[in-house]
PDB file of C-alpha atoms in Angstrom:
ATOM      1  CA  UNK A   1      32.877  20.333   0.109  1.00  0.00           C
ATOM      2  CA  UNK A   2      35.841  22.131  -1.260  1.00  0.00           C
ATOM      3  CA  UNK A   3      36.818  22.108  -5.111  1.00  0.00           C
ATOM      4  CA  UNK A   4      39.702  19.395  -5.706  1.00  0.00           C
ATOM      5  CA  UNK A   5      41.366  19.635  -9.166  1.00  0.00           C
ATOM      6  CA  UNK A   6      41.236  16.165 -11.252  1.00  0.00           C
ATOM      7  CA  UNK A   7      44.758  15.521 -12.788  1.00  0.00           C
ATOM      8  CA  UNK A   8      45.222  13.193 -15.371  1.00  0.00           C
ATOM      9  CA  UNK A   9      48.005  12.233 -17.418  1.00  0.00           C
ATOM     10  CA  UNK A  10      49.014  12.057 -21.028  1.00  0.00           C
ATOM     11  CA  UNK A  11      51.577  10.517 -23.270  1.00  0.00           C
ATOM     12  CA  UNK A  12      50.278  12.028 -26.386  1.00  0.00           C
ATOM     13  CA  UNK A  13      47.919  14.190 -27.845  1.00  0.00           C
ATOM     14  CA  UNK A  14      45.193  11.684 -28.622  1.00  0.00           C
ATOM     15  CA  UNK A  15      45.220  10.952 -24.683  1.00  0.00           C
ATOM     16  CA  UNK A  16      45.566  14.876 -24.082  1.00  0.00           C
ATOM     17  CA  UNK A  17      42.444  15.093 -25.701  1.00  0.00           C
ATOM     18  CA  UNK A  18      40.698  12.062 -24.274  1.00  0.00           C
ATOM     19  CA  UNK A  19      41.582  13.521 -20.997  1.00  0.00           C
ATOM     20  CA  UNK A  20      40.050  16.418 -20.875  1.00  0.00           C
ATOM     21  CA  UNK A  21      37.128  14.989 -23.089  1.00  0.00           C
ATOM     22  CA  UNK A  22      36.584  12.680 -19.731  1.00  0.00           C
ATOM     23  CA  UNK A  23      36.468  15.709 -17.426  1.00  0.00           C
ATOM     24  CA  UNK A  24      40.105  16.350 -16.066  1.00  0.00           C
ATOM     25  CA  UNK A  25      40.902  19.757 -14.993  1.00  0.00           C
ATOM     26  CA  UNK A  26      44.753  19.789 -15.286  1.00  0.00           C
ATOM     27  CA  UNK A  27      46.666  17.661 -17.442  1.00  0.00           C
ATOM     28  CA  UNK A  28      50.444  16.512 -17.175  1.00  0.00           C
ATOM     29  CA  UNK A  29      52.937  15.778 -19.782  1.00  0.00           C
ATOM     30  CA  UNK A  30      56.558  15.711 -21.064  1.00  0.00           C
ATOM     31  CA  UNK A  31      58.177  17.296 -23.971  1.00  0.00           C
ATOM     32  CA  UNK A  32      61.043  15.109 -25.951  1.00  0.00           C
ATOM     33  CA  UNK A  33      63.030  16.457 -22.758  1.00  0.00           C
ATOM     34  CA  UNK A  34      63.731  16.220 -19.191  1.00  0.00           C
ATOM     35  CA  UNK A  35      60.573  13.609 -18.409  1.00  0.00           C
ATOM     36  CA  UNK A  36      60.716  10.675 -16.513  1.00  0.00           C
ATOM     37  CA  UNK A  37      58.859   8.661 -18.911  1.00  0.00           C
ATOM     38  CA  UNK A  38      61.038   9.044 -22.102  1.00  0.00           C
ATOM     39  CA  UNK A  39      59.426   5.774 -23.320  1.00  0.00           C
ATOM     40  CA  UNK A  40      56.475   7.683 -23.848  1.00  0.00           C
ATOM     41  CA  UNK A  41      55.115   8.483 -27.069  1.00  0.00           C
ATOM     42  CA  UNK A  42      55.837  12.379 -25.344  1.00  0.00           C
ATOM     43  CA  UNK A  43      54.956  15.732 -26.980  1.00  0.00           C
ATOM     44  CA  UNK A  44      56.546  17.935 -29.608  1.00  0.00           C
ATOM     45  CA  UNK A  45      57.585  21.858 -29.145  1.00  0.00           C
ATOM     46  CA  UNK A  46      54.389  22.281 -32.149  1.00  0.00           C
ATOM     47  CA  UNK A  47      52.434  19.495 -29.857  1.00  0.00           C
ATOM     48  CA  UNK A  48      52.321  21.335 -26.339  1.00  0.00           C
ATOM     49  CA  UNK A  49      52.234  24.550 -27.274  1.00  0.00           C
ATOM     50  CA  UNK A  50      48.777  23.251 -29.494  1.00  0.00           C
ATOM     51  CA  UNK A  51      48.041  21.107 -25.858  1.00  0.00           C
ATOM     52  CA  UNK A  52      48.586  24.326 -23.750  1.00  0.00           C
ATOM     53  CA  UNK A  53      45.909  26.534 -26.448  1.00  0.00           C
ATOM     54  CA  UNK A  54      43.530  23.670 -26.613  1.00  0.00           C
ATOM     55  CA  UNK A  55      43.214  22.835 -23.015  1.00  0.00           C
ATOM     56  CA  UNK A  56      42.869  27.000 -22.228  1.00  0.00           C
ATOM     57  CA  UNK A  57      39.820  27.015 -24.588  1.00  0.00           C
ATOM     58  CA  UNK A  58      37.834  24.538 -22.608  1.00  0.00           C
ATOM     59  CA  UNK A  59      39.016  26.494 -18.975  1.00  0.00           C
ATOM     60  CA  UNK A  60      41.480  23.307 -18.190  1.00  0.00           C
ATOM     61  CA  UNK A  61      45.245  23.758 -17.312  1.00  0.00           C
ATOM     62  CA  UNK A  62      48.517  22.166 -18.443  1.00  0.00           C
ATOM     63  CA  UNK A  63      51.527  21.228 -16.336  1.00  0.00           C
ATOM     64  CA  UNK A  64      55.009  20.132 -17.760  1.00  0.00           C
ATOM     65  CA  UNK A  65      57.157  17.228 -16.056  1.00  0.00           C
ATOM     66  CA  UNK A  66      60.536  18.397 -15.813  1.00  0.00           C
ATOM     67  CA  UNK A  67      61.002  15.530 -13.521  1.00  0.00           C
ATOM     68  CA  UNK A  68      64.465  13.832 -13.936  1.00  0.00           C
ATOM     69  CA  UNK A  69      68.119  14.612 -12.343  1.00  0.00           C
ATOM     70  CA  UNK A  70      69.504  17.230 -14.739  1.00  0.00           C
ATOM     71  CA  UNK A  71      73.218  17.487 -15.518  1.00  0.00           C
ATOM     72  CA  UNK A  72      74.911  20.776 -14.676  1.00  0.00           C
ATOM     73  CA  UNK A  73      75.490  21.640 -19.005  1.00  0.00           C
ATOM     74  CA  UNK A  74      72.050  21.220 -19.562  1.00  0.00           C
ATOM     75  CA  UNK A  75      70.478  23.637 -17.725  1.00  0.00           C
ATOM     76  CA  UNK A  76      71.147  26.035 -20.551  1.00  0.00           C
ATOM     77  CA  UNK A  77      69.109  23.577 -22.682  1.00  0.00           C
ATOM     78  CA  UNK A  78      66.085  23.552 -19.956  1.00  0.00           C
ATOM     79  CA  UNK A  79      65.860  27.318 -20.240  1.00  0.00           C
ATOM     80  CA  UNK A  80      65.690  27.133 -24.182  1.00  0.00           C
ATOM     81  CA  UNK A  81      63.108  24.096 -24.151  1.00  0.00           C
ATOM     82  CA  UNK A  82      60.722  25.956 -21.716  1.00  0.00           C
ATOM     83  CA  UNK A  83      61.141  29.561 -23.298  1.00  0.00           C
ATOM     84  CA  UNK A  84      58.441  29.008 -25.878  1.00  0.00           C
ATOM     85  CA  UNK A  85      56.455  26.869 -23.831  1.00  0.00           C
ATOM     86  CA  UNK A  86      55.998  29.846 -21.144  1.00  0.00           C
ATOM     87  CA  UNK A  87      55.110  32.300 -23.550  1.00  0.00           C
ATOM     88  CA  UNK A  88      52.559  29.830 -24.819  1.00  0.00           C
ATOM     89  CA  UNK A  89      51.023  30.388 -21.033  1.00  0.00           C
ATOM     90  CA  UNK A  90      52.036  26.770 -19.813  1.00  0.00           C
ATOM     91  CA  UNK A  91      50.333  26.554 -15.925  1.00  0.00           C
ATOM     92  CA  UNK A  92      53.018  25.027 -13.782  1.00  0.00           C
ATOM     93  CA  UNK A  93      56.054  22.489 -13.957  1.00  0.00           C
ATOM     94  CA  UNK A  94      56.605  19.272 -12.300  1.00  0.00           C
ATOM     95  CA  UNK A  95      60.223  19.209 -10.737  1.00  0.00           C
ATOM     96  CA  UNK A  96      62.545  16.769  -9.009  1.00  0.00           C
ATOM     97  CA  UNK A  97      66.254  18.514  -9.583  1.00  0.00           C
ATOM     98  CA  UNK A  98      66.603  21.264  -7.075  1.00  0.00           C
ATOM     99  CA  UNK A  99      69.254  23.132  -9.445  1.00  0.00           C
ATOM    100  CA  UNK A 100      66.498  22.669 -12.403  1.00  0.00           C
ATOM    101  CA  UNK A 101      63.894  24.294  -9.677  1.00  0.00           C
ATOM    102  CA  UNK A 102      66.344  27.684  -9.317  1.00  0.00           C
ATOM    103  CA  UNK A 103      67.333  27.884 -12.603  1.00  0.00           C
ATOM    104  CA  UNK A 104      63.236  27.741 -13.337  1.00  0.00           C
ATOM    105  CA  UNK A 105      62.760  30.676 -11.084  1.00  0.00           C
ATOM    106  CA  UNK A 106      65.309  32.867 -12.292  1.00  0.00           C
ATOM    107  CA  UNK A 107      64.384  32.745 -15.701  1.00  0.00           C
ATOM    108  CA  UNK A 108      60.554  32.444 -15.324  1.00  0.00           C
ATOM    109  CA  UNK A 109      59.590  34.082 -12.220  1.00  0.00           C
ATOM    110  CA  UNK A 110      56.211  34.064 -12.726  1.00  0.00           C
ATOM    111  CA  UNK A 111      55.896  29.829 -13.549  1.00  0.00           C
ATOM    112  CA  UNK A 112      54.615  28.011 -10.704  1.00  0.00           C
ATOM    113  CA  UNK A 113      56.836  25.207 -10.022  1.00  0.00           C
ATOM    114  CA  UNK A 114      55.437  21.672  -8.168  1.00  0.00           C
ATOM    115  CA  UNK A 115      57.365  19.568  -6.263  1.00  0.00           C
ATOM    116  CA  UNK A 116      57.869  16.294  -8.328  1.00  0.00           C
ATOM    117  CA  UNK A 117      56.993  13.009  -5.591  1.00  0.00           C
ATOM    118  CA  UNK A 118      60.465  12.403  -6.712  1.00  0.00           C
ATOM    119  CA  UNK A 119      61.616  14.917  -4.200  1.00  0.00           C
ATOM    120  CA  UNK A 120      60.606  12.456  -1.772  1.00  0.00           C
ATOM    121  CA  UNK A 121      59.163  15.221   1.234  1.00  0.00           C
ATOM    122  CA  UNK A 122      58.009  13.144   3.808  1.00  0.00           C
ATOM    123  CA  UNK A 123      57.104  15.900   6.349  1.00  0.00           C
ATOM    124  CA  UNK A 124      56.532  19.907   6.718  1.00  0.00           C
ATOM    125  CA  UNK A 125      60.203  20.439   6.824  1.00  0.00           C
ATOM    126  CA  UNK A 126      61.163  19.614   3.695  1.00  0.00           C
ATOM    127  CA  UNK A 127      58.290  20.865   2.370  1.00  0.00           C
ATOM    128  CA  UNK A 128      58.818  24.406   4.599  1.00  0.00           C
ATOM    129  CA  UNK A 129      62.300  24.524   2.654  1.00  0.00           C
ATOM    130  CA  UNK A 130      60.864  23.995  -0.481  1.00  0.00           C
ATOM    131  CA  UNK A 131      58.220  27.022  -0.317  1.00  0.00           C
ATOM    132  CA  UNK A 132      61.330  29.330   0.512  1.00  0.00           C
ATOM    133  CA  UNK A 133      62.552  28.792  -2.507  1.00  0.00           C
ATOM    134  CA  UNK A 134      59.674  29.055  -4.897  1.00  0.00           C
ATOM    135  CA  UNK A 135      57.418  25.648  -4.621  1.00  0.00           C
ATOM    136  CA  UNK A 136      53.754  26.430  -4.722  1.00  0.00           C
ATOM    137  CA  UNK A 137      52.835  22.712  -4.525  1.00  0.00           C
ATOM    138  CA  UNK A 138      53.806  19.463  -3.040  1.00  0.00           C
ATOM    139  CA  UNK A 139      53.663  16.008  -4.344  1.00  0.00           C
ATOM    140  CA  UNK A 140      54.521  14.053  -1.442  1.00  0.00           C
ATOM    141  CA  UNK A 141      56.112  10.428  -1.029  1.00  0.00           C
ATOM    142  CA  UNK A 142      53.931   8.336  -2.395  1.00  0.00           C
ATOM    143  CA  UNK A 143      54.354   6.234   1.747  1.00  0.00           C
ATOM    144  CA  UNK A 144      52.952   8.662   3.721  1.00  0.00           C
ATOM    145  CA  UNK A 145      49.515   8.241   5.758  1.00  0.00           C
ATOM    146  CA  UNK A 146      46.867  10.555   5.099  1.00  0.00           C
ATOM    147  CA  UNK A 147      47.427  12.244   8.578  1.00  0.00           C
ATOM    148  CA  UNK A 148      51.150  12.741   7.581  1.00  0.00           C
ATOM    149  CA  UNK A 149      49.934  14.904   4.809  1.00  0.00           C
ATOM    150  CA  UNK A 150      47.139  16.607   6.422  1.00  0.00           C
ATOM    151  CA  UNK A 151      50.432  17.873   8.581  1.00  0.00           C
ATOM    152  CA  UNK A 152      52.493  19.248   5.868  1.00  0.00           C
ATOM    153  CA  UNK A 153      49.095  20.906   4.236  1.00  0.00           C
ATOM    154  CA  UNK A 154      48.372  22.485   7.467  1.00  0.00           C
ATOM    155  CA  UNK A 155      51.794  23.356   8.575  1.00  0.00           C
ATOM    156  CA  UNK A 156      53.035  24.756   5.553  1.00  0.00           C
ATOM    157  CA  UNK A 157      49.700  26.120   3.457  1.00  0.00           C
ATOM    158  CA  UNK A 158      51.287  24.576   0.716  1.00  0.00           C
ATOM    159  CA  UNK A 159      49.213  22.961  -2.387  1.00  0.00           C
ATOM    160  CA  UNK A 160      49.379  19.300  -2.097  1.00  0.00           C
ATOM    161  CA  UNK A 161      48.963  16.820  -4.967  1.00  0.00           C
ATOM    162  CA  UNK A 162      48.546  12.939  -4.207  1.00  0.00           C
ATOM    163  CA  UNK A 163      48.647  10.019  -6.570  1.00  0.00           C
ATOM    164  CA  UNK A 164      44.891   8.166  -6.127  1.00  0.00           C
ATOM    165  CA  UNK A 165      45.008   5.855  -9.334  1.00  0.00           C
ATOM    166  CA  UNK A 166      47.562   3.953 -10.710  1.00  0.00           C
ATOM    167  CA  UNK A 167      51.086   1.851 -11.039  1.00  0.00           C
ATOM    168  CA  UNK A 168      53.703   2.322  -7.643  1.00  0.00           C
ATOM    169  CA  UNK A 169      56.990   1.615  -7.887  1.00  0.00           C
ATOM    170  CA  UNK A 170      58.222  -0.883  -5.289  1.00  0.00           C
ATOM    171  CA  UNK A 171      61.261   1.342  -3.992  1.00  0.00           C
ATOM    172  CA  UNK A 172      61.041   4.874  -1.571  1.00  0.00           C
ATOM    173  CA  UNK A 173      58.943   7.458  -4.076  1.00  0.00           C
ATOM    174  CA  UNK A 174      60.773   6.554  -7.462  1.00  0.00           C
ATOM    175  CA  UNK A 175      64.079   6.512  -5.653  1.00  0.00           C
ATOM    176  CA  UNK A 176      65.346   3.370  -7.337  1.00  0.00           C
ATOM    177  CA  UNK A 177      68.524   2.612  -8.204  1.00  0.00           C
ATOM    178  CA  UNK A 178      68.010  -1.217  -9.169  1.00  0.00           C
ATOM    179  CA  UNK A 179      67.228   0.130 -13.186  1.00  0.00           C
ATOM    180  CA  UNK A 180      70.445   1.496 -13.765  1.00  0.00           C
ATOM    181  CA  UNK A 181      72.260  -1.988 -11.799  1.00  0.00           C
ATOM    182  CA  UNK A 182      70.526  -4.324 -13.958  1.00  0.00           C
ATOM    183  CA  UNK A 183      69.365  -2.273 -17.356  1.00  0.00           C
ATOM    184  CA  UNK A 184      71.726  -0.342 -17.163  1.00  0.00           C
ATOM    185  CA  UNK A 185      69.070   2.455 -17.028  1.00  0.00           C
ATOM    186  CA  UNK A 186      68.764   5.240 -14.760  1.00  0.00           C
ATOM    187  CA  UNK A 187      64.893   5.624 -13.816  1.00  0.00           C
ATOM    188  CA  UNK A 188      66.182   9.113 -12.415  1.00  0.00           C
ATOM    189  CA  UNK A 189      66.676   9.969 -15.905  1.00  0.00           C
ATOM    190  CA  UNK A 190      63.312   9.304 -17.361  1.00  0.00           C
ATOM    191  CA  UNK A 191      64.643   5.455 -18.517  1.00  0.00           C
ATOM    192  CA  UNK A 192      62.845   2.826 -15.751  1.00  0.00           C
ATOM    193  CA  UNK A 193      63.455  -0.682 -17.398  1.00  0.00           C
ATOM    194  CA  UNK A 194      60.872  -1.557 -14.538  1.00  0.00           C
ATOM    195  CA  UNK A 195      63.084  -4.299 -12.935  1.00  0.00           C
ATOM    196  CA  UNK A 196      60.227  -4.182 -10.564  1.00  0.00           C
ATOM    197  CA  UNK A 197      58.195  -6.138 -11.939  1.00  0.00           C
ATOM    198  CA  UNK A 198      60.220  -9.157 -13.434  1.00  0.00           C
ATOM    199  CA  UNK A 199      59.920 -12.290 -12.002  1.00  0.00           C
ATOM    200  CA  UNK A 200      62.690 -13.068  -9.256  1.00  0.00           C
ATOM    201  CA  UNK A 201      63.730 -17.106  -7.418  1.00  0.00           C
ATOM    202  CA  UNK A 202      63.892 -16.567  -3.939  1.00  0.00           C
ATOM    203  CA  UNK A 203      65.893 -19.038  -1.656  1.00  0.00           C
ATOM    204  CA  UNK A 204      65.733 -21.715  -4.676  1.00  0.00           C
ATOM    205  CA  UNK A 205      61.541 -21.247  -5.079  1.00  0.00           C
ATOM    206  CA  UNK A 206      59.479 -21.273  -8.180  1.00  0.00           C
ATOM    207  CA  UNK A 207      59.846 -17.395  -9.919  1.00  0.00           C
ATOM    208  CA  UNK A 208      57.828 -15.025  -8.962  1.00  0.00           C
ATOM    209  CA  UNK A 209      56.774 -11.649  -9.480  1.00  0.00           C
ATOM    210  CA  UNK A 210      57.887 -11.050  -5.808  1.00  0.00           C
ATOM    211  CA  UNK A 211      58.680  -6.858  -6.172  1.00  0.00           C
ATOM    212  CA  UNK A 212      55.627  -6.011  -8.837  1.00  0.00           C
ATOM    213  CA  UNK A 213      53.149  -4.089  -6.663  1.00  0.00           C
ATOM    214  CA  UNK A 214      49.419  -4.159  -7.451  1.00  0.00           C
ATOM    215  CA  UNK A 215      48.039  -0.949  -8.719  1.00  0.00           C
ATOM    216  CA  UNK A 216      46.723   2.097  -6.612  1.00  0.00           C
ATOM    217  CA  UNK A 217      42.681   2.810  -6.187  1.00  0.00           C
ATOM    218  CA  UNK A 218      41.392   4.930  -4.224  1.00  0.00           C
ATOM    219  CA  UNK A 219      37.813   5.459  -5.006  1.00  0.00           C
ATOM    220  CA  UNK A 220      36.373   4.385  -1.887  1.00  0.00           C
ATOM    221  CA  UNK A 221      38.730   7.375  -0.120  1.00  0.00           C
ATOM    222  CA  UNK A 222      37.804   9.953  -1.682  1.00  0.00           C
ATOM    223  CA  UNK A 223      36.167  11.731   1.062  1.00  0.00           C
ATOM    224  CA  UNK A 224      39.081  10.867   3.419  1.00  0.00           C
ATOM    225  CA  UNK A 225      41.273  12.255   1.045  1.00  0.00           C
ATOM    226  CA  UNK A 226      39.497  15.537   0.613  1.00  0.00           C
ATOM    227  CA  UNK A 227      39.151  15.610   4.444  1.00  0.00           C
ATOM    228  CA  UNK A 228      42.736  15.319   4.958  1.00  0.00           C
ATOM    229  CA  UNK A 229      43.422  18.276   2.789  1.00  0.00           C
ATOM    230  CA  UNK A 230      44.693  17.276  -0.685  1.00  0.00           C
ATOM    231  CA  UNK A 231      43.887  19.675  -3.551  1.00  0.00           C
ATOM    232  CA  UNK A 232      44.803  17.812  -6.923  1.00  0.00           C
ATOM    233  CA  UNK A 233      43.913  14.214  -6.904  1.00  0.00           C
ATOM    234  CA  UNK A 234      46.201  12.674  -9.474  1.00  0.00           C
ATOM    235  CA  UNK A 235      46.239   9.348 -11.399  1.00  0.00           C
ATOM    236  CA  UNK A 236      49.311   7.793 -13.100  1.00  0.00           C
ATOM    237  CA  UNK A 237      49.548   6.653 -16.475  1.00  0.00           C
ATOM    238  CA  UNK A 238      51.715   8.224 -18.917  1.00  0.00           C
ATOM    239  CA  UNK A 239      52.661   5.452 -20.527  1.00  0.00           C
ATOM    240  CA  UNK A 240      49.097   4.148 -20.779  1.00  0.00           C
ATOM    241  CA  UNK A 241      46.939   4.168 -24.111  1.00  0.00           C
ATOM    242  CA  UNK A 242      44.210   7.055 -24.667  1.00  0.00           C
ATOM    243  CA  UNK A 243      41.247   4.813 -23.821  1.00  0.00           C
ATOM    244  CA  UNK A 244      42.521   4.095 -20.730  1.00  0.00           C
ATOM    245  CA  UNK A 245      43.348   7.321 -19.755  1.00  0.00           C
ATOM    246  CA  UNK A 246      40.253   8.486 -20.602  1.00  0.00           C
ATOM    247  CA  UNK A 247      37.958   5.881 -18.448  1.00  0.00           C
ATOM    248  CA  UNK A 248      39.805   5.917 -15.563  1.00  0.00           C
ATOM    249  CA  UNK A 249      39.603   9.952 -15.871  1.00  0.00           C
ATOM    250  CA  UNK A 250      35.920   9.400 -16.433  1.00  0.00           C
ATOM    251  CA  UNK A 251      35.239   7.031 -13.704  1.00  0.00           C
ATOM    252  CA  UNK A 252      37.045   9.371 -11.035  1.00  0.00           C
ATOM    253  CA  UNK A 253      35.143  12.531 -12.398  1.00  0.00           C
ATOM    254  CA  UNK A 254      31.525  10.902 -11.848  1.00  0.00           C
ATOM    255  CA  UNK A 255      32.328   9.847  -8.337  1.00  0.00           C
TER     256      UNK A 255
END
């Protein structure tokens, strides 16, 4: 059976550390910029580049979300945020903004760049396109079957990274625009007010939490999902404490 990389998230450094303490080989996280969780607790400039040297020690690897819509005047500001972050040897970013991904490459050549879910690649296609310009790996729409996937890993020899564990947002792979309607709060900009999961009367009935989608597990898969061809396995929760980070990290590592 091949080797599939555990990826687990972090919010801060105390779950960093519980992460990787619990046996994940590759941990994401956001600076104070450009995430889509900018609730989160999120890291310091000081913070990852400490992450980055910590997790290198112990033979694990860091990746950086750089996963919202970013404006044309602050792409300047992306190259200045990841400068010292690349020479600190960070391992790959997390992208959604396809100006973000060619400003990436032009400036750090050597950075492999991921495909955020965001993207929303549904088939080889897209994903064909994204290779050309520079994508090492895909995280596909969260919809997709698994023989969907096993298409776009075949057809294209791309890396592909799949959610197993974890919260789903109730629109197309993030795409949602109800945030910024009723919060006032773009979720493409890294500021969800999670709509989703407020209670809603429909056709005069008693509230309910009608849109609030139960969690993702996908334990019992496992060997259908290394079948079909995925290489990270990755489990959501940036906004989640340490402890819970690290048992669910745990829990996937022993099986």
């Amino acid at each position: 059976m091949k080797q599939v990389e555990l990826l687990a998230p972090a919010g801060n450094y105390e779950a960093l550390e519980g992460a990787i303490c619990a046996g994940a080989d590759a941990v994401y996280l956001a600076g104070n910029r450009f995430g889509a969780r900018a609730y989160a607790d999120n890291f310091t400039e000081e913070e990852l580049c400490k992450g980055i040297r910590m997790a290198h020690i112990y033979g694990r690897r860091i990746y950086l979300t750089v996963n919202i819509l970013v404006k044309e005047a602050e792409l300047p500001e992306l190259v200045t945020f990841l400068q010292p972050l690349y020479e600190a040897g960070l391992d790959g970013v997390i992208v959604q903004d396809l100006g973000a991904v060619q400003v990436i490459r032009r400036y750090f050549p050597h950075l492999p760049v991921h495909a955020s879910t965001q993207m929303t690649i549904t088939g080889p296609e897209g994903a064909r396109f994204l290779k050309e310009h520079g994508i090492c790996r895909v995280v596909p729409a969260r919809e997709l079957s698994l023989p969907e996937i096993k298409e776009i890993r075949d057809r294209t020899n791309l890396e592909i990274e799949c959610f197993v564990h974890g919260a789903l947002c109730y629109c197309y792979s993030g795409q949602c625009l109800l945030s910024s309607l009723i919060g006032g709060r773009s979720g493409n900009r890294g500021q969800c007010a999670q709509p989703c999961r407020l209670p809603y009367r429909v056709n005069g009935k008693k509230p309910s939490d009608i849109m609030s989608l139960k969690d993702l597990c996908t334990i019992e898969y496992i060997p259908d999902l290394i079948e079909h061809g995925i290489d990270s396995f990755k489990i959501e929760g940036r906004m989640k404490q340490p402890a819970y980070v690290a048992a669910v990290t745990d829990t996937y590592r022993r099986y």
